[in-house]
PDB file of C-alpha atoms in Angstrom:
ATOM      1  CA  MET A   2       0.000   0.000   0.000  1.00 40.00           C
ATOM      2  CA  LEU A   3       1.340   3.413  -0.920  1.00 46.00           C
ATOM      3  CA  LYS A   4       1.458   6.110   1.690  1.00 47.00           C
ATOM      4  CA  PRO A   5      -0.010   9.467   0.690  1.00 54.00           C
ATOM      5  CA  ASP A   6       3.494  10.995   0.832  1.00 58.00           C
ATOM      6  CA  ASP A   7       4.660   8.639  -1.906  1.00 70.00           C
ATOM      7  CA  LEU A   8       1.849   9.505  -4.299  1.00 72.00           C
ATOM      8  CA  ARG A   9       2.297  11.914  -7.153  1.00 81.00           C
ATOM      9  CA  LEU A  10      -0.733  14.051  -7.756  1.00 84.00           C
ATOM     10  CA  HIS A  11      -1.957  14.697 -11.273  1.00 88.00           C
ATOM     11  CA  PRO A  12      -0.799  18.191 -12.340  1.00 89.00           C
ATOM     12  CA  GLU A  13      -4.353  19.379 -13.054  1.00 94.00           C
ATOM     13  CA  PHE A  14      -5.586  18.203  -9.631  1.00 91.00           C
ATOM     14  CA  LEU A  15      -2.548  19.735  -7.931  1.00 90.00           C
ATOM     15  CA  GLN A  16      -3.172  23.056  -9.679  1.00 92.00           C
ATOM     16  CA  ARG A  17      -6.865  23.039  -8.682  1.00 93.00           C
ATOM     17  CA  LEU A  18      -5.937  22.485  -5.017  1.00 92.00           C
ATOM     18  CA  ARG A  19      -3.293  25.226  -5.143  1.00 91.00           C
ATOM     19  CA  SER A  20      -5.818  27.669  -6.602  1.00 92.00           C
ATOM     20  CA  LEU A  21      -8.211  27.265  -3.656  1.00 93.00           C
ATOM     21  CA  PRO A  22      -8.442  30.296  -1.358  1.00 92.00           C
ATOM     22  CA  GLN A  23      -6.796  30.033   2.069  1.00 90.00           C
ATOM     23  CA  SER A  24      -9.972  31.285   3.721  1.00 92.00           C
ATOM     24  CA  TYR A  25     -12.902  28.871   3.673  1.00 94.00           C
ATOM     25  CA  VAL A  26     -15.364  29.355   0.802  1.00 93.00           C
ATOM     26  CA  TYR A  27     -17.782  26.437   0.804  1.00 93.00           C
ATOM     27  CA  GLY A  28     -18.587  26.518  -2.928  1.00 93.00           C
ATOM     28  CA  ASP A  29     -14.937  26.481  -4.019  1.00 93.00           C
ATOM     29  CA  TYR A  30     -13.975  23.622  -1.723  1.00 93.00           C
ATOM     30  CA  ARG A  31     -17.114  21.613  -2.418  1.00 94.00           C
ATOM     31  CA  GLN A  32     -16.487  21.893  -6.175  1.00 95.00           C
ATOM     32  CA  ILE A  33     -13.263  19.892  -5.736  1.00 94.00           C
ATOM     33  CA  TYR A  34     -15.351  17.012  -4.350  1.00 95.00           C
ATOM     34  CA  ARG A  35     -17.901  17.331  -7.147  1.00 95.00           C
ATOM     35  CA  ASP A  36     -15.141  17.133  -9.752  1.00 95.00           C
ATOM     36  CA  TYR A  37     -12.835  14.536  -8.182  1.00 94.00           C
ATOM     37  CA  GLY A  38     -14.919  12.649  -5.622  1.00 94.00           C
ATOM     38  CA  THR A  39     -14.515  12.530  -1.852  1.00 95.00           C
ATOM     39  CA  HIS A  40     -12.084   9.617  -1.497  1.00 95.00           C
ATOM     40  CA  TYR A  41      -9.258   7.928  -3.346  1.00 90.00           C
ATOM     41  CA  ILE A  42      -8.519   4.207  -3.542  1.00 88.00           C
ATOM     42  CA  THR A  43      -5.434   3.008  -1.672  1.00 85.00           C
ATOM     43  CA  GLU A  44      -5.889  -0.720  -2.145  1.00 85.00           C
ATOM     44  CA  ALA A  45      -8.137  -2.815  -4.378  1.00 85.00           C
ATOM     45  CA  ALA A  46      -8.858  -6.382  -5.390  1.00 86.00           C
ATOM     46  CA  LEU A  47     -10.139  -6.819  -8.918  1.00 86.00           C
ATOM     47  CA  GLY A  48     -12.017  -9.837 -10.202  1.00 87.00           C
ATOM     48  CA  GLY A  49     -15.498 -11.213 -10.443  1.00 87.00           C
ATOM     49  CA  GLU A  50     -18.195 -12.497  -8.144  1.00 86.00           C
ATOM     50  CA  TYR A  51     -21.179 -14.670  -8.883  1.00 83.00           C
ATOM     51  CA  GLU A  52     -23.830 -15.330  -6.256  1.00 82.00           C
ATOM     52  CA  HIS A  53     -27.197 -16.915  -6.753  1.00 78.00           C
ATOM     53  CA  THR A  54     -30.230 -17.514  -4.602  1.00 78.00           C
ATOM     54  CA  ILE A  55     -32.737 -20.212  -5.429  1.00 76.00           C
ATOM     55  CA  ILE A  56     -36.217 -19.641  -3.992  1.00 77.00           C
ATOM     56  CA  LEU A  57     -38.107 -22.893  -3.555  1.00 77.00           C
ATOM     57  CA  ASN A  58     -41.862 -23.441  -3.590  1.00 76.00           C
ATOM     58  CA  LYS A  59     -42.593 -24.975  -0.179  1.00 78.00           C
ATOM     59  CA  GLU A  60     -45.799 -26.740  -1.294  1.00 79.00           C
ATOM     60  CA  ASN A  61     -44.203 -28.311  -4.367  1.00 76.00           C
ATOM     61  CA  LEU A  62     -41.125 -29.259  -2.340  1.00 74.00           C
ATOM     62  CA  ALA A  63     -43.326 -31.233   0.079  1.00 77.00           C
ATOM     63  CA  LYS A  64     -44.625 -33.313  -2.877  1.00 78.00           C
ATOM     64  CA  THR A  65     -41.112 -34.482  -3.838  1.00 76.00           C
ATOM     65  CA  ASP A  66     -38.805 -37.048  -2.279  1.00 77.00           C
ATOM     66  CA  TYR A  67     -36.321 -34.304  -1.342  1.00 74.00           C
ATOM     67  CA  SER A  68     -35.997 -32.093   1.712  1.00 76.00           C
ATOM     68  CA  LEU A  69     -34.837 -28.522   2.028  1.00 76.00           C
ATOM     69  CA  GLU A  70     -31.560 -29.884   3.428  1.00 78.00           C
ATOM     70  CA  ASP A  71     -31.095 -31.966   0.241  1.00 75.00           C
ATOM     71  CA  TYR A  72     -31.380 -28.797  -1.851  1.00 72.00           C
ATOM     72  CA  LYS A  73     -29.018 -26.901   0.433  1.00 71.00           C
ATOM     73  CA  SER A  74     -26.341 -29.571   0.354  1.00 71.00           C
ATOM     74  CA  CYS A  75     -26.573 -29.994  -3.429  1.00 68.00           C
ATOM     75  CA  THR A  76     -26.481 -26.304  -4.275  1.00 62.00           C
ATOM     76  CA  GLN A  77     -23.817 -25.410  -1.703  1.00 56.00           C
ATOM     77  CA  SER A  78     -21.388 -28.288  -2.096  1.00 43.00           C
ATOM     78  CA  GLY A  79     -22.675 -30.140  -5.136  1.00 37.00           C
ATOM     79  CA  LEU A  80     -22.348 -27.260  -7.525  1.00 40.00           C
ATOM     80  CA  LYS A  81     -18.735 -26.140  -7.659  1.00 43.00           C
ATOM     81  CA  ILE A  82     -18.367 -22.743  -9.236  1.00 42.00           C
ATOM     82  CA  GLY A  83     -15.207 -20.699  -9.147  1.00 43.00           C
ATOM     83  CA  ALA A  84     -13.150 -18.214 -11.079  1.00 42.00           C
ATOM     84  CA  ASN A  85      -9.652 -16.819 -10.924  1.00 41.00           C
ATOM     85  CA  ILE A  86      -8.703 -14.044 -13.320  1.00 38.00           C
ATOM     86  CA  TYR A  87      -4.996 -14.840 -13.406  1.00 42.00           C
ATOM     87  CA  GLY A  88      -5.077 -18.527 -14.243  1.00 41.00           C
ATOM     88  CA  VAL A  89      -8.580 -18.201 -15.652  1.00 41.00           C
ATOM     89  CA  TYR A  90      -9.480 -21.260 -13.662  1.00 40.00           C
ATOM     90  CA  VAL A  91     -13.170 -21.887 -13.892  1.00 41.00           C
ATOM     91  CA  SER A  92     -14.620 -25.011 -12.350  1.00 42.00           C
ATOM     92  CA  VAL A  93     -18.242 -25.983 -12.617  1.00 41.00           C
ATOM     93  CA  GLY A  94     -19.529 -29.414 -11.830  1.00 40.00           C
ATOM     94  CA  VAL A  95     -21.954 -31.578  -9.933  1.00 38.00           C
ATOM     95  CA  GLN A  96     -20.814 -34.019  -7.268  1.00 41.00           C
ATOM     96  CA  GLY A  97     -22.668 -37.050  -5.976  1.00 42.00           C
ATOM     97  CA  GLY A  98     -25.303 -39.268  -7.554  1.00 45.00           C
ATOM     98  CA  SER A  99     -28.198 -37.990  -5.433  1.00 53.00           C
ATOM     99  CA  CYS A 100     -27.488 -34.428  -6.544  1.00 64.00           C
ATOM    100  CA  ASN A 101     -27.740 -35.436 -10.196  1.00 62.00           C
ATOM    101  CA  ALA A 102     -31.299 -36.679  -9.672  1.00 63.00           C
ATOM    102  CA  LEU A 103     -32.265 -33.638  -7.616  1.00 61.00           C
ATOM    103  CA  LEU A 104     -30.786 -31.193 -10.122  1.00 61.00           C
ATOM    104  CA  ASN A 105     -32.558 -33.001 -12.959  1.00 62.00           C
ATOM    105  CA  GLU A 106     -35.843 -32.640 -11.106  1.00 62.00           C
ATOM    106  CA  MET A 107     -35.100 -28.995 -10.372  1.00 61.00           C
ATOM    107  CA  GLY A 108     -34.417 -28.501 -14.074  1.00 58.00           C
ATOM    108  CA  ASP A 109     -31.930 -26.365 -15.946  1.00 53.00           C
ATOM    109  CA  ASP A 110     -34.553 -23.706 -16.472  1.00 51.00           C
ATOM    110  CA  THR A 111     -35.508 -22.494 -13.012  1.00 53.00           C
ATOM    111  CA  ALA A 112     -38.405 -20.497 -14.459  1.00 51.00           C
ATOM    112  CA  ILE A 113     -40.280 -23.747 -15.158  1.00 51.00           C
ATOM    113  CA  GLY A 114     -38.834 -26.046 -12.467  1.00 51.00           C
ATOM    114  CA  SER A 115     -41.574 -27.569 -10.328  1.00 69.00           C
ATOM    115  CA  THR A 116     -39.925 -26.807  -6.982  1.00 74.00           C
ATOM    116  CA  VAL A 117     -38.077 -23.633  -7.931  1.00 74.00           C
ATOM    117  CA  GLU A 118     -40.176 -20.514  -7.588  1.00 76.00           C
ATOM    118  CA  ASP A 119     -37.523 -17.942  -8.417  1.00 77.00           C
ATOM    119  CA  PHE A 120     -33.827 -17.599  -9.128  1.00 76.00           C
ATOM    120  CA  VAL A 121     -31.903 -14.419  -8.287  1.00 81.00           C
ATOM    121  CA  ALA A 122     -28.310 -13.903  -9.403  1.00 82.00           C
ATOM    122  CA  VAL A 123     -25.878 -11.090  -8.625  1.00 84.00           C
ATOM    123  CA  VAL A 124     -22.878 -10.819 -10.930  1.00 87.00           C
ATOM    124  CA  ARG A 125     -19.909  -8.454 -10.738  1.00 88.00           C
ATOM    125  CA  GLY A 126     -17.258  -8.400 -13.418  1.00 89.00           C
ATOM    126  CA  GLY A 127     -17.218 -10.108 -16.791  1.00 88.00           C
ATOM    127  CA  SER A 128     -18.520  -9.351 -20.247  1.00 88.00           C
ATOM    128  CA  SER A 129     -22.074  -8.119 -20.765  1.00 86.00           C
ATOM    129  CA  GLU A 130     -22.871 -11.265 -22.774  1.00 85.00           C
ATOM    130  CA  SER A 131     -21.891 -13.606 -19.945  1.00 84.00           C
ATOM    131  CA  ILE A 132     -23.522 -11.436 -17.272  1.00 84.00           C
ATOM    132  CA  THR A 133     -26.803 -11.494 -19.194  1.00 85.00           C
ATOM    133  CA  GLY A 134     -26.642 -15.287 -19.328  1.00 82.00           C
ATOM    134  CA  LEU A 135     -25.843 -15.619 -15.626  1.00 81.00           C
ATOM    135  CA  VAL A 136     -28.697 -13.398 -14.437  1.00 80.00           C
ATOM    136  CA  SER A 137     -31.260 -15.199 -16.596  1.00 77.00           C
ATOM    137  CA  LYS A 138     -33.592 -17.646 -14.892  1.00 66.00           C
ATOM    138  CA  LYS A 139     -31.353 -20.621 -15.711  1.00 69.00           C
ATOM    139  CA  LEU A 140     -28.707 -22.448 -13.739  1.00 71.00           C
ATOM    140  CA  PRO A 141     -25.256 -21.720 -15.199  1.00 73.00           C
ATOM    141  CA  THR A 142     -23.683 -24.237 -17.545  1.00 74.00           C
ATOM    142  CA  PRO A 143     -19.957 -25.001 -17.555  1.00 76.00           C
ATOM    143  CA  GLN A 144     -19.672 -23.213 -20.912  1.00 81.00           C
ATOM    144  CA  LEU A 145     -21.351 -20.086 -19.550  1.00 82.00           C
ATOM    145  CA  MET A 146     -19.127 -20.073 -16.460  1.00 81.00           C
ATOM    146  CA  THR A 147     -16.045 -20.427 -18.684  1.00 84.00           C
ATOM    147  CA  LEU A 148     -17.250 -17.523 -20.845  1.00 86.00           C
ATOM    148  CA  TRP A 149     -17.839 -15.432 -17.728  1.00 86.00           C
ATOM    149  CA  GLY A 150     -14.414 -16.345 -16.293  1.00 85.00           C
ATOM    150  CA  GLU A 151     -12.717 -15.253 -19.510  1.00 87.00           C
ATOM    151  CA  GLY A 152     -14.741 -12.032 -19.457  1.00 88.00           C
ATOM    152  CA  VAL A 153     -13.699 -11.318 -15.862  1.00 88.00           C
ATOM    153  CA  ARG A 154     -10.088 -11.469 -16.969  1.00 87.00           C
ATOM    154  CA  PHE A 155     -10.620  -8.532 -19.339  1.00 89.00           C
ATOM    155  CA  ASN A 156     -13.496  -6.765 -17.529  1.00 89.00           C
ATOM    156  CA  PRO A 157     -12.867  -7.100 -13.791  1.00 89.00           C
ATOM    157  CA  ASP A 158     -14.827  -5.239 -11.165  1.00 89.00           C
ATOM    158  CA  PHE A 159     -13.790  -3.967  -7.743  1.00 88.00           C
ATOM    159  CA  ILE A 160     -14.382  -6.842  -5.368  1.00 84.00           C
ATOM    160  CA  ARG A 161     -12.812  -5.203  -2.347  1.00 86.00           C
ATOM    161  CA  LYS A 162     -11.303  -1.761  -1.913  1.00 88.00           C
ATOM    162  CA  THR A 163      -9.872   0.495   0.760  1.00 89.00           C
ATOM    163  CA  THR A 164     -10.370   4.244   0.453  1.00 91.00           C
ATOM    164  CA  ARG A 165      -9.049   7.319   2.213  1.00 92.00           C
ATOM    165  CA  PRO A 166     -10.451  10.878   2.242  1.00 94.00           C
ATOM    166  CA  LEU A 167      -9.122  13.113  -0.509  1.00 92.00           C
ATOM    167  CA  TYR A 168      -7.914  15.726   1.988  1.00 91.00           C
ATOM    168  CA  GLU A 169      -5.250  13.267   3.202  1.00 89.00           C
ATOM    169  CA  LEU A 170      -3.408  13.872  -0.075  1.00 88.00           C
ATOM    170  CA  VAL A 171      -2.637  17.408   1.090  1.00 86.00           C
ATOM    171  CA  THR A 172       0.911  17.410   2.494  1.00 82.00           C
ATOM    172  CA  SER A 173       3.520  20.042   3.265  1.00 81.00           C
ATOM    173  CA  ARG A 174       5.610  18.672   0.401  1.00 79.00           C
ATOM    174  CA  ASP A 175       3.177  20.035  -2.196  1.00 79.00           C
ATOM    175  CA  PHE A 176       1.448  22.917  -0.397  1.00 83.00           C
ATOM    176  CA  SER A 177       2.788  25.859   1.569  1.00 81.00           C
ATOM    177  CA  HIS A 178      -0.498  26.291   3.478  1.00 85.00           C
ATOM    178  CA  ASP A 179      -1.270  22.572   3.918  1.00 87.00           C
ATOM    179  CA  ALA A 180      -2.814  22.853   7.419  1.00 88.00           C
ATOM    180  CA  SER A 181      -5.497  25.382   6.420  1.00 91.00           C
ATOM    181  CA  LEU A 182      -6.132  23.651   3.082  1.00 93.00           C
ATOM    182  CA  LYS A 183      -6.607  20.284   4.786  1.00 93.00           C
ATOM    183  CA  ARG A 184      -8.839  21.805   7.483  1.00 94.00           C
ATOM    184  CA  ASN A 185     -11.020  23.518   4.852  1.00 94.00           C
ATOM    185  CA  LEU A 186     -11.305  20.334   2.765  1.00 94.00           C
ATOM    186  CA  LYS A 187     -12.355  18.374   5.881  1.00 94.00           C
ATOM    187  CA  ARG A 188     -14.954  21.026   6.660  1.00 94.00           C
ATOM    188  CA  ALA A 189     -16.379  20.971   3.124  1.00 94.00           C
ATOM    189  CA  LEU A 190     -16.604  17.191   3.282  1.00 92.00           C
ATOM    190  CA  SER A 191     -18.529  17.230   6.559  1.00 91.00           C
ATOM    191  CA  GLU A 192     -20.990  19.988   5.557  1.00 88.00           C
TER     192      GLU A 192
END
């Protein structure tokens, strides 16, 4: 992680900060935040995330030979789904014979599955084509997961990030009146 003292500010941003008045003028200081945001990223993890929720029909579930626990164990451990943008490892598969029967009964298309009432997916990262496929009402296929994994490699999203307030970039190295500038930027951020 870089310390703020080690960062080099963009010349345009540096010039805008230097042109701010030493006395507090809310509009001038607030405009910096409108133009550049309130925080900067100090650390980030890029990649992709895929989460899905299967909503089961309780009445139809009672008519089958499977319990809620059977569904939980099959969808949590039976379906292996993973992605890694560096090795583009993507693994999708079904484990266990009982899961095969349950997943067949559930159906590939969750919109028409007898026990599945709804399917909600949240996808971050990847190409728009693969994201569209993953958020449809169908369980993902190995081919679709591979396509998504390849898309994540070229279109990652922020999975985790650490931010710091923009005023922390103000140091005595770059500004002669750093204390008042920092104080005024803090004030504009809080108002």
